[in-house]
Amino acid sequence: MLDQPAPGPHPTHRMHTTTPIEESTRAEEQVAAAVLTGLRSLPRQLPPWLFYDEAGSRLFEEITELPEYYLTRTERGILAAHAGAMVERAADGMRLRIAELGAGSADKSRLLLKAAVERQGTAVYEPIDVSASALDAARERIEREIAGITVAPRVMDYTHGLELEAAGHDERRLVLYIGSSIGNFDPHEAAALLRRVRAGLKAGDGLLLGVDLVKDEAKLLAAYDDAAGVTARFNLNMLARLNRELGADFNPAAFRHRAVWNGMESRIEMHLESVCPQRVRVAALDFEVDFAEGETIHTENSYKYTAALAEQMIATAGFAVVGNWTDERRWFGVWLGRVE
Ligand code: AVI
């Protein structure tokens, strides 16, 4: 994966002792299990982490550059304007070491790493991801680009919590969870995930959380249904993945991308809608599924928060809110929570 960690349960919980073959076998089993459960359930659903095969990760990178997808650009602007203040507040007079959930969005985390180096000369960066190859790429890139940063990658499924070596007693750890990835979990799961992260930290450590905020419905819908059709390709790519990995016979032309604003739940939903009645076979699962015309497979939720609800989530997870930065339009928020 590139910029974003796969939301939801990860396909593998990598242990340092497993071989690459064992890992890929386990990943295949987890894909099979998720697809069977999701296509059996009504309404049909597939988990969003299935988006991020190689092609899907590339498409997601393309999404982040789209004119309609304001999230990445807006968060980057907030970090560019306030990275120094964020680092200073998080460090609170101590040295800072920076961990990141996900292998590191090149340019956004770089702003914070540079600010840390400017402040204290050197800093340790711990990207955390299930993908060892994504971590290798992040290490190579960051060490080449930012003098003074030592990258210490951690292969781990952070959705199960953090197991990090204790920071020095003159140090504080700041965990970055940016990019609005938290929005891909339902609010209960999101608070539980942050609570597990909190359990792996000590008093004084921090969480820097990027959250997409509720706004005009048309703006939200455009961000998830762009004119160039990149998000549609990203959504439909999931079917191509199942054809390749599970010998399914989805005809991607017989499904269309749909983005819907669900105001009651405060979330954008992504669906794949069957354009005709059809039967799909998934050979590896020896399983067939019928779709009526108009029936959908629900592939993703992207929750949008009010500032008050974002702060409530952070507080529920056991952090004191000690900083908040936003953009002029208040479209995106970055919060700093501290373990007390
Ligand atoms: C990764 N995540 C924060 C993205 C989002 O906006 O929910 C995934 C995405 N789905 C469609 N476009 C982008």
mmCIF file of C-alpha atoms and ligand atoms in Angstrom:
data_model
loop_
_atom_site.group_PDB
_atom_site.id
_atom_site.type_symbol
_atom_site.label_atom_id
_atom_site.label_comp_id
_atom_site.label_asym_id
_atom_site.label_seq_id
_atom_site.Cartn_x
_atom_site.Cartn_y
_atom_site.Cartn_z
ATOM 1 C CA MET A 1 0.000 0.000 0.000
ATOM 2 C CA LEU A 2 1.064 3.486 -0.599
ATOM 3 C CA ASP A 3 -0.388 6.445 1.204
ATOM 4 C CA GLN A 4 -3.106 4.833 3.220
ATOM 5 C CA PRO A 5 -3.294 1.892 5.517
ATOM 6 C CA ALA A 6 -5.971 -0.575 4.512
ATOM 7 C CA PRO A 7 -8.976 0.402 6.564
ATOM 8 C CA GLY A 8 -10.771 -2.256 8.539
ATOM 9 C CA PRO A 9 -9.276 -5.541 9.531
ATOM 10 C CA HIS A 10 -6.031 -6.174 7.697
ATOM 11 C CA PRO A 11 -5.623 -9.306 5.623
ATOM 12 C CA THR A 12 -2.591 -10.380 7.603
ATOM 13 C CA HIS A 13 -1.265 -9.967 11.088
ATOM 14 C CA ARG A 14 2.383 -10.244 10.199
ATOM 15 C CA MET A 15 4.675 -11.763 12.753
ATOM 16 C CA HIS A 16 8.413 -11.445 12.366
ATOM 17 C CA THR A 17 8.725 -15.204 12.311
ATOM 18 C CA THR A 18 6.506 -15.999 9.309
ATOM 19 C CA THR A 19 7.990 -16.586 5.868
ATOM 20 C CA PRO A 20 6.799 -14.624 2.809
ATOM 21 C CA ILE A 21 5.033 -17.773 1.530
ATOM 22 C CA GLU A 22 3.201 -18.264 4.819
ATOM 23 C CA GLU A 23 2.267 -14.598 4.788
ATOM 24 C CA SER A 24 0.845 -14.653 1.300
ATOM 25 C CA THR A 25 -1.059 -17.868 2.002
ATOM 26 C CA ARG A 26 -2.601 -16.273 5.042
ATOM 27 C CA ALA A 27 -3.455 -13.144 3.049
ATOM 28 C CA GLU A 28 -5.161 -15.273 0.378
ATOM 29 C CA GLU A 29 -7.172 -17.081 3.044
ATOM 30 C CA GLN A 30 -8.252 -13.806 4.558
ATOM 31 C CA VAL A 31 -9.339 -12.416 1.199
ATOM 32 C CA ALA A 32 -11.347 -15.610 0.559
ATOM 33 C CA ALA A 33 -12.985 -15.510 3.992
ATOM 34 C CA ALA A 34 -13.888 -11.812 3.710
ATOM 35 C CA VAL A 35 -15.368 -12.248 0.233
ATOM 36 C CA LEU A 36 -17.431 -15.272 1.237
ATOM 37 C CA THR A 37 -18.836 -13.515 4.301
ATOM 38 C CA GLY A 38 -19.438 -10.256 2.457
ATOM 39 C CA LEU A 39 -21.166 -11.728 -0.597
ATOM 40 C CA ARG A 40 -23.309 -14.018 1.542
ATOM 41 C CA SER A 41 -24.587 -11.164 3.655
ATOM 42 C CA LEU A 42 -27.571 -9.025 2.763
ATOM 43 C CA PRO A 43 -27.125 -6.273 1.744
ATOM 44 C CA ARG A 44 -23.996 -7.501 -0.076
ATOM 45 C CA GLN A 45 -20.761 -5.942 1.057
ATOM 46 C CA LEU A 46 -17.014 -6.184 0.582
ATOM 47 C CA PRO A 47 -14.462 -4.638 2.986
ATOM 48 C CA PRO A 48 -12.578 -1.536 1.805
ATOM 49 C CA TRP A 49 -9.119 -2.987 2.477
ATOM 50 C CA LEU A 50 -9.714 -5.041 -0.689
ATOM 51 C CA PHE A 51 -9.251 -1.816 -2.707
ATOM 52 C CA TYR A 52 -5.522 -1.735 -2.098
ATOM 53 C CA ASP A 53 -3.867 -4.177 -4.448
ATOM 54 C CA GLU A 54 -1.135 -2.692 -6.628
ATOM 55 C CA ALA A 55 -3.521 -1.146 -9.151
ATOM 56 C CA GLY A 56 -5.860 0.090 -6.404
ATOM 57 C CA SER A 57 -3.010 1.727 -4.480
ATOM 58 C CA ARG A 58 -1.959 3.529 -7.668
ATOM 59 C CA LEU A 59 -5.541 4.649 -8.295
ATOM 60 C CA PHE A 60 -5.791 5.928 -4.736
ATOM 61 C CA GLU A 61 -2.653 8.017 -5.316
ATOM 62 C CA GLU A 62 -4.393 9.431 -8.407
ATOM 63 C CA ILE A 63 -7.498 10.210 -6.355
ATOM 64 C CA THR A 64 -5.452 12.284 -3.923
ATOM 65 C CA GLU A 65 -4.463 14.586 -6.804
ATOM 66 C CA LEU A 66 -7.968 15.060 -8.225
ATOM 67 C CA PRO A 67 -9.416 18.589 -8.165
ATOM 68 C CA GLU A 68 -12.565 17.300 -6.402
ATOM 69 C CA TYR A 69 -10.692 15.286 -3.742
ATOM 70 C CA TYR A 70 -9.974 18.186 -1.390
ATOM 71 C CA LEU A 71 -8.959 15.997 1.581
ATOM 72 C CA THR A 72 -5.264 15.410 0.889
ATOM 73 C CA ARG A 73 -4.589 18.924 -0.338
ATOM 74 C CA THR A 74 -6.426 20.551 2.566
ATOM 75 C CA GLU A 75 -4.722 18.448 5.226
ATOM 76 C CA ARG A 76 -1.339 19.073 3.600
ATOM 77 C CA GLY A 77 -2.047 22.833 3.764
ATOM 78 C CA ILE A 78 -2.848 22.609 7.480
ATOM 79 C CA LEU A 79 0.326 20.629 8.193
ATOM 80 C CA ALA A 80 2.432 22.978 6.064
ATOM 81 C CA ALA A 81 1.154 25.972 8.013
ATOM 82 C CA HIS A 82 1.369 24.469 11.503
ATOM 83 C CA ALA A 83 3.887 21.588 11.583
ATOM 84 C CA GLY A 84 6.266 23.568 13.799
ATOM 85 C CA ALA A 85 3.541 24.365 16.336
ATOM 86 C CA MET A 86 2.236 20.785 16.286
ATOM 87 C CA VAL A 87 5.658 19.322 16.994
ATOM 88 C CA GLU A 88 6.375 21.894 19.683
ATOM 89 C CA ARG A 89 3.047 21.249 21.441
ATOM 90 C CA ALA A 90 3.452 17.467 21.229
ATOM 91 C CA ALA A 91 7.041 17.533 22.526
ATOM 92 C CA ASP A 92 6.149 19.846 25.411
ATOM 93 C CA GLY A 93 9.805 20.512 26.220
ATOM 94 C CA MET A 94 11.044 16.940 25.623
ATOM 95 C CA ARG A 95 12.544 15.159 22.593
ATOM 96 C CA LEU A 96 10.001 13.767 20.162
ATOM 97 C CA ARG A 97 9.990 10.452 18.349
ATOM 98 C CA ILE A 98 7.367 10.133 15.635
ATOM 99 C CA ALA A 99 5.440 6.951 14.851
ATOM 100 C CA GLU A 100 2.958 6.747 11.996
ATOM 101 C CA LEU A 101 0.049 4.358 11.463
ATOM 102 C CA GLY A 102 0.550 3.357 7.826
ATOM 103 C CA ALA A 103 3.766 3.395 5.861
ATOM 104 C CA GLY A 104 3.850 7.136 5.538
ATOM 105 C CA SER A 105 2.286 9.503 3.100
ATOM 106 C CA ALA A 106 5.403 10.891 1.524
ATOM 107 C CA ASP A 107 4.834 14.575 1.619
ATOM 108 C CA LYS A 108 2.469 15.029 4.535
ATOM 109 C CA SER A 109 4.474 13.194 7.190
ATOM 110 C CA ARG A 110 7.631 14.732 5.762
ATOM 111 C CA LEU A 111 6.420 18.169 6.912
ATOM 112 C CA LEU A 112 6.256 16.973 10.520
ATOM 113 C CA LEU A 113 9.545 15.082 10.342
ATOM 114 C CA LYS A 114 11.306 18.156 8.999
ATOM 115 C CA ALA A 115 9.802 20.263 11.768
ATOM 116 C CA ALA A 116 11.058 17.746 14.352
ATOM 117 C CA VAL A 117 14.585 17.814 12.881
ATOM 118 C CA GLU A 118 14.549 21.611 12.850
ATOM 119 C CA ARG A 119 13.541 21.612 16.480
ATOM 120 C CA GLN A 120 15.856 18.957 17.908
ATOM 121 C CA GLY A 121 18.535 18.202 15.250
ATOM 122 C CA THR A 122 17.687 14.517 14.779
ATOM 123 C CA ALA A 123 14.594 12.356 15.203
ATOM 124 C CA VAL A 124 13.499 8.729 15.014
ATOM 125 C CA TYR A 125 10.588 7.918 12.683
ATOM 126 C CA GLU A 126 8.682 4.663 13.190
ATOM 127 C CA PRO A 127 6.305 3.901 10.309
ATOM 128 C CA ILE A 128 3.958 1.037 11.229
ATOM 129 C CA ASP A 129 2.374 -1.125 8.536
ATOM 130 C CA VAL A 130 1.499 -4.732 7.715
ATOM 131 C CA SER A 131 3.401 -4.437 4.451
ATOM 132 C CA ALA A 132 7.162 -4.933 4.845
ATOM 133 C CA SER A 133 7.731 -3.792 1.251
ATOM 134 C CA ALA A 134 5.820 -0.536 1.773
ATOM 135 C CA LEU A 135 7.939 0.051 4.886
ATOM 136 C CA ASP A 136 11.183 -0.608 2.998
ATOM 137 C CA ALA A 137 10.160 1.925 0.361
ATOM 138 C CA ALA A 138 9.253 4.491 3.044
ATOM 139 C CA ARG A 139 12.574 3.978 4.829
ATOM 140 C CA GLU A 140 14.611 4.361 1.660
ATOM 141 C CA ARG A 141 12.742 7.493 0.622
ATOM 142 C CA ILE A 142 12.688 9.269 3.970
ATOM 143 C CA GLU A 143 16.314 8.578 4.866
ATOM 144 C CA ARG A 144 17.391 9.839 1.442
ATOM 145 C CA GLU A 145 15.274 12.957 1.646
ATOM 146 C CA ILE A 146 15.528 14.151 5.248
ATOM 147 C CA ALA A 147 18.933 14.415 6.847
ATOM 148 C CA GLY A 148 18.728 13.791 10.590
ATOM 149 C CA ILE A 149 15.883 11.247 10.442
ATOM 150 C CA THR A 150 16.515 7.635 11.415
ATOM 151 C CA VAL A 151 13.741 5.364 10.152
ATOM 152 C CA ALA A 152 12.849 2.401 12.374
ATOM 153 C CA PRO A 153 10.075 0.507 10.518
ATOM 154 C CA ARG A 154 7.672 -1.664 12.518
ATOM 155 C CA VAL A 155 5.867 -4.499 10.735
ATOM 156 C CA MET A 156 2.626 -4.732 12.669
ATOM 157 C CA ASP A 157 -1.129 -4.638 12.248
ATOM 158 C CA TYR A 158 -1.916 -1.523 14.257
ATOM 159 C CA THR A 159 -5.645 -2.272 14.214
ATOM 160 C CA HIS A 160 -4.795 -4.863 16.893
ATOM 161 C CA GLY A 161 -2.923 -2.270 18.989
ATOM 162 C CA LEU A 162 0.671 -1.110 19.243
ATOM 163 C CA GLU A 163 3.621 -3.043 20.560
ATOM 164 C CA LEU A 164 6.448 -0.559 20.460
ATOM 165 C CA GLU A 165 9.668 -0.482 22.406
ATOM 166 C CA ALA A 166 9.514 1.996 25.260
ATOM 167 C CA ALA A 167 10.619 5.493 24.307
ATOM 168 C CA GLY A 168 13.492 6.938 26.343
ATOM 169 C CA HIS A 169 12.453 8.743 29.526
ATOM 170 C CA ASP A 170 13.571 12.049 28.031
ATOM 171 C CA GLU A 171 11.378 11.335 24.990
ATOM 172 C CA ARG A 172 7.745 11.557 23.986
ATOM 173 C CA ARG A 173 6.180 9.553 21.227
ATOM 174 C CA LEU A 174 3.811 11.232 18.789
ATOM 175 C CA VAL A 175 1.636 8.823 16.790
ATOM 176 C CA LEU A 176 0.441 10.196 13.447
ATOM 177 C CA TYR A 177 -2.855 8.964 12.096
ATOM 178 C CA ILE A 178 -3.479 11.352 9.257
ATOM 179 C CA GLY A 179 -5.253 11.230 5.896
ATOM 180 C CA SER A 180 -8.732 10.752 7.410
ATOM 181 C CA SER A 181 -8.180 6.995 7.529
ATOM 182 C CA ILE A 182 -10.086 6.983 10.811
ATOM 183 C CA GLY A 183 -13.169 7.912 8.747
ATOM 184 C CA ASN A 184 -13.212 4.481 7.129
ATOM 185 C CA PHE A 185 -14.140 2.867 10.461
ATOM 186 C CA ASP A 186 -17.579 3.175 11.952
ATOM 187 C CA PRO A 187 -17.528 5.477 15.002
ATOM 188 C CA HIS A 188 -17.510 2.619 17.537
ATOM 189 C CA GLU A 189 -14.673 0.805 15.794
ATOM 190 C CA ALA A 190 -12.826 4.105 15.407
ATOM 191 C CA ALA A 191 -12.974 4.842 19.140
ATOM 192 C CA ALA A 192 -11.962 1.240 19.930
ATOM 193 C CA LEU A 193 -9.010 1.457 17.547
ATOM 194 C CA LEU A 194 -7.821 4.703 19.134
ATOM 195 C CA ARG A 195 -8.262 3.171 22.574
ATOM 196 C CA ARG A 196 -5.984 0.279 21.553
ATOM 197 C CA VAL A 197 -3.430 2.784 20.256
ATOM 198 C CA ARG A 198 -3.688 4.691 23.529
ATOM 199 C CA ALA A 199 -3.020 1.471 25.487
ATOM 200 C CA GLY A 200 0.394 1.183 23.777
ATOM 201 C CA LEU A 201 1.445 4.692 24.833
ATOM 202 C CA LYS A 202 2.603 6.258 28.087
ATOM 203 C CA ALA A 203 1.643 9.451 29.873
ATOM 204 C CA GLY A 204 2.726 12.503 27.879
ATOM 205 C CA ASP A 205 2.689 10.706 24.499
ATOM 206 C CA GLY A 206 0.458 12.100 21.783
ATOM 207 C CA LEU A 207 -1.819 11.296 18.873
ATOM 208 C CA LEU A 208 -2.074 13.565 15.833
ATOM 209 C CA LEU A 209 -5.326 12.723 14.103
ATOM 210 C CA GLY A 210 -6.524 13.992 10.701
ATOM 211 C CA VAL A 211 -10.318 14.084 10.369
ATOM 212 C CA ASP A 212 -12.492 15.048 7.416
ATOM 213 C CA LEU A 213 -15.327 17.339 8.506
ATOM 214 C CA VAL A 214 -19.001 17.542 7.552
ATOM 215 C CA LYS A 215 -19.626 20.010 4.755
ATOM 216 C CA ASP A 216 -21.894 20.802 1.834
ATOM 217 C CA GLU A 217 -23.283 17.571 0.381
ATOM 218 C CA ALA A 218 -22.408 18.453 -3.229
ATOM 219 C CA LYS A 219 -18.748 18.955 -2.310
ATOM 220 C CA LEU A 220 -18.678 15.621 -0.499
ATOM 221 C CA LEU A 221 -20.321 13.763 -3.352
ATOM 222 C CA ALA A 222 -17.997 15.266 -5.960
ATOM 223 C CA ALA A 223 -14.969 14.127 -3.950
ATOM 224 C CA TYR A 224 -16.203 10.529 -4.202
ATOM 225 C CA ASP A 225 -17.585 10.681 -7.743
ATOM 226 C CA ASP A 226 -15.087 12.719 -9.730
ATOM 227 C CA ALA A 227 -15.630 13.886 -13.292
ATOM 228 C CA ALA A 228 -12.622 11.954 -14.624
ATOM 229 C CA GLY A 229 -13.998 8.690 -13.242
ATOM 230 C CA VAL A 230 -10.901 7.755 -11.219
ATOM 231 C CA THR A 231 -12.915 6.907 -8.089
ATOM 232 C CA ALA A 232 -15.209 4.754 -10.242
ATOM 233 C CA ARG A 233 -12.172 2.828 -11.510
ATOM 234 C CA PHE A 234 -10.860 2.530 -7.943
ATOM 235 C CA ASN A 235 -14.182 1.053 -6.812
ATOM 236 C CA LEU A 236 -14.569 -1.288 -9.812
ATOM 237 C CA ASN A 237 -10.957 -2.448 -9.486
ATOM 238 C CA MET A 238 -12.102 -4.510 -6.504
ATOM 239 C CA LEU A 239 -14.024 -6.771 -8.893
ATOM 240 C CA ALA A 240 -10.978 -7.171 -11.146
ATOM 241 C CA ARG A 241 -9.017 -8.182 -8.057
ATOM 242 C CA LEU A 242 -11.554 -10.878 -7.155
ATOM 243 C CA ASN A 243 -11.505 -12.159 -10.740
ATOM 244 C CA ARG A 244 -7.726 -12.457 -10.625
ATOM 245 C CA GLU A 245 -7.257 -13.740 -7.078
ATOM 246 C CA LEU A 246 -10.335 -15.919 -6.628
ATOM 247 C CA GLY A 247 -11.195 -16.871 -10.204
ATOM 248 C CA ALA A 248 -14.459 -14.911 -10.018
ATOM 249 C CA ASP A 249 -16.251 -14.007 -13.247
ATOM 250 C CA PHE A 250 -17.470 -10.482 -12.417
ATOM 251 C CA ASN A 251 -18.099 -8.464 -15.544
ATOM 252 C CA PRO A 252 -17.011 -4.976 -14.388
ATOM 253 C CA ALA A 253 -19.071 -3.439 -17.218
ATOM 254 C CA ALA A 254 -22.197 -4.894 -15.584
ATOM 255 C CA PHE A 255 -21.609 -2.845 -12.399
ATOM 256 C CA ARG A 256 -21.468 0.888 -11.915
ATOM 257 C CA HIS A 257 -19.893 3.065 -9.271
ATOM 258 C CA ARG A 258 -22.247 4.862 -6.905
ATOM 259 C CA ALA A 259 -21.399 7.364 -4.188
ATOM 260 C CA VAL A 260 -24.207 8.247 -1.773
ATOM 261 C CA TRP A 261 -24.368 10.705 1.134
ATOM 262 C CA ASN A 262 -26.055 9.058 4.122
ATOM 263 C CA GLY A 263 -26.925 12.045 6.286
ATOM 264 C CA MET A 264 -28.347 9.978 9.151
ATOM 265 C CA GLU A 265 -25.025 8.200 9.573
ATOM 266 C CA SER A 266 -22.921 11.197 8.472
ATOM 267 C CA ARG A 267 -21.032 9.175 5.904
ATOM 268 C CA ILE A 268 -20.323 8.863 2.223
ATOM 269 C CA GLU A 269 -21.066 5.320 1.097
ATOM 270 C CA MET A 270 -19.504 3.752 -1.944
ATOM 271 C CA HIS A 271 -21.393 0.994 -3.706
ATOM 272 C CA LEU A 272 -21.100 -1.110 -6.851
ATOM 273 C CA GLU A 273 -24.519 -1.327 -8.434
ATOM 274 C CA SER A 274 -25.541 -4.206 -10.653
ATOM 275 C CA VAL A 275 -26.923 -2.763 -13.907
ATOM 276 C CA CYS A 276 -28.872 -5.953 -14.769
ATOM 277 C CA PRO A 277 -29.977 -9.218 -13.153
ATOM 278 C CA GLN A 278 -26.918 -11.467 -13.150
ATOM 279 C CA ARG A 279 -25.214 -14.452 -11.542
ATOM 280 C CA VAL A 280 -21.524 -14.323 -10.582
ATOM 281 C CA ARG A 281 -19.419 -17.385 -9.836
ATOM 282 C CA VAL A 282 -16.392 -17.295 -7.547
ATOM 283 C CA ALA A 283 -14.491 -20.423 -8.558
ATOM 284 C CA ALA A 284 -12.008 -20.534 -5.670
ATOM 285 C CA LEU A 285 -14.912 -20.466 -3.196
ATOM 286 C CA ASP A 286 -17.148 -22.754 -5.259
ATOM 287 C CA PHE A 287 -19.794 -20.127 -4.668
ATOM 288 C CA GLU A 288 -22.381 -18.359 -6.801
ATOM 289 C CA VAL A 289 -24.204 -15.158 -6.048
ATOM 290 C CA ASP A 290 -27.213 -13.617 -7.823
ATOM 291 C CA PHE A 291 -27.692 -9.889 -8.193
ATOM 292 C CA ALA A 292 -30.978 -8.191 -9.045
ATOM 293 C CA GLU A 293 -30.895 -5.126 -11.263
ATOM 294 C CA GLY A 294 -30.080 -2.138 -9.018
ATOM 295 C CA GLU A 295 -28.784 -4.302 -6.157
ATOM 296 C CA THR A 296 -25.526 -3.025 -4.723
ATOM 297 C CA ILE A 297 -22.355 -4.265 -3.077
ATOM 298 C CA HIS A 298 -21.440 -1.812 -0.323
ATOM 299 C CA THR A 299 -17.667 -1.324 -0.511
ATOM 300 C CA GLU A 300 -16.799 1.617 1.743
ATOM 301 C CA ASN A 301 -17.968 4.099 4.336
ATOM 302 C CA SER A 302 -16.190 7.377 4.791
ATOM 303 C CA TYR A 303 -17.484 9.084 7.928
ATOM 304 C CA LYS A 304 -17.469 12.861 8.198
ATOM 305 C CA TYR A 305 -17.258 14.400 11.661
ATOM 306 C CA THR A 306 -18.281 17.639 13.285
ATOM 307 C CA ALA A 307 -15.516 19.190 15.392
ATOM 308 C CA ALA A 308 -17.491 18.341 18.542
ATOM 309 C CA LEU A 309 -17.860 14.664 17.589
ATOM 310 C CA ALA A 310 -14.200 14.383 16.590
ATOM 311 C CA GLU A 311 -13.202 15.703 20.011
ATOM 312 C CA GLN A 312 -15.643 13.371 21.707
ATOM 313 C CA MET A 313 -14.091 10.389 19.879
ATOM 314 C CA ILE A 314 -10.582 11.437 20.924
ATOM 315 C CA ALA A 315 -11.677 11.936 24.525
ATOM 316 C CA THR A 316 -13.571 8.621 24.589
ATOM 317 C CA ALA A 317 -10.355 6.903 23.518
ATOM 318 C CA GLY A 318 -8.617 8.338 26.584
ATOM 319 C CA PHE A 319 -6.737 11.339 25.186
ATOM 320 C CA ALA A 320 -6.977 14.928 26.395
ATOM 321 C CA VAL A 321 -7.432 17.289 23.454
ATOM 322 C CA VAL A 322 -4.494 19.723 23.593
ATOM 323 C CA GLY A 323 -4.448 21.139 20.071
ATOM 324 C CA ASN A 324 -6.637 21.634 17.020
ATOM 325 C CA TRP A 325 -5.793 23.140 13.640
ATOM 326 C CA THR A 326 -8.031 23.602 10.631
ATOM 327 C CA ASP A 327 -8.169 25.327 7.232
ATOM 328 C CA GLU A 328 -9.947 28.581 6.376
ATOM 329 C CA ARG A 329 -13.084 26.784 5.192
ATOM 330 C CA ARG A 330 -13.053 24.367 8.144
ATOM 331 C CA TRP A 331 -13.222 21.413 5.785
ATOM 332 C CA PHE A 332 -10.636 19.307 7.561
ATOM 333 C CA GLY A 333 -9.355 19.162 11.124
ATOM 334 C CA VAL A 334 -6.112 17.988 12.711
ATOM 335 C CA TRP A 335 -6.278 17.229 16.431
ATOM 336 C CA LEU A 336 -3.562 16.636 18.963
ATOM 337 C CA GLY A 337 -4.531 14.352 21.834
ATOM 338 C CA ARG A 338 -2.297 13.652 24.820
ATOM 339 C CA VAL A 339 -2.177 10.685 27.181
ATOM 340 C CA GLU A 340 -2.549 11.975 30.710
HETATM 341 C C1 AVI B 1 -8.346 6.136 2.578
HETATM 342 N N1 AVI B 1 -9.544 6.928 2.814
HETATM 343 C C2 AVI B 1 -9.317 7.982 3.782
HETATM 344 C C3 AVI B 1 -10.189 7.424 1.592
HETATM 345 C C4 AVI B 1 -11.476 8.198 1.945
HETATM 346 O O1 AVI B 1 -11.593 9.342 1.514
HETATM 347 O O2 AVI B 1 -12.323 7.660 2.659
HETATM 348 C C5 AVI B 1 -10.501 6.302 0.628
HETATM 349 C C6 AVI B 1 -11.234 6.773 -0.600
HETATM 350 N N2 AVI B 1 -12.333 6.219 -1.059
HETATM 351 C C7 AVI B 1 -12.696 6.874 -2.143
HETATM 352 N N3 AVI B 1 -11.876 7.864 -2.357
HETATM 353 C C8 AVI B 1 -10.941 7.807 -1.411
#
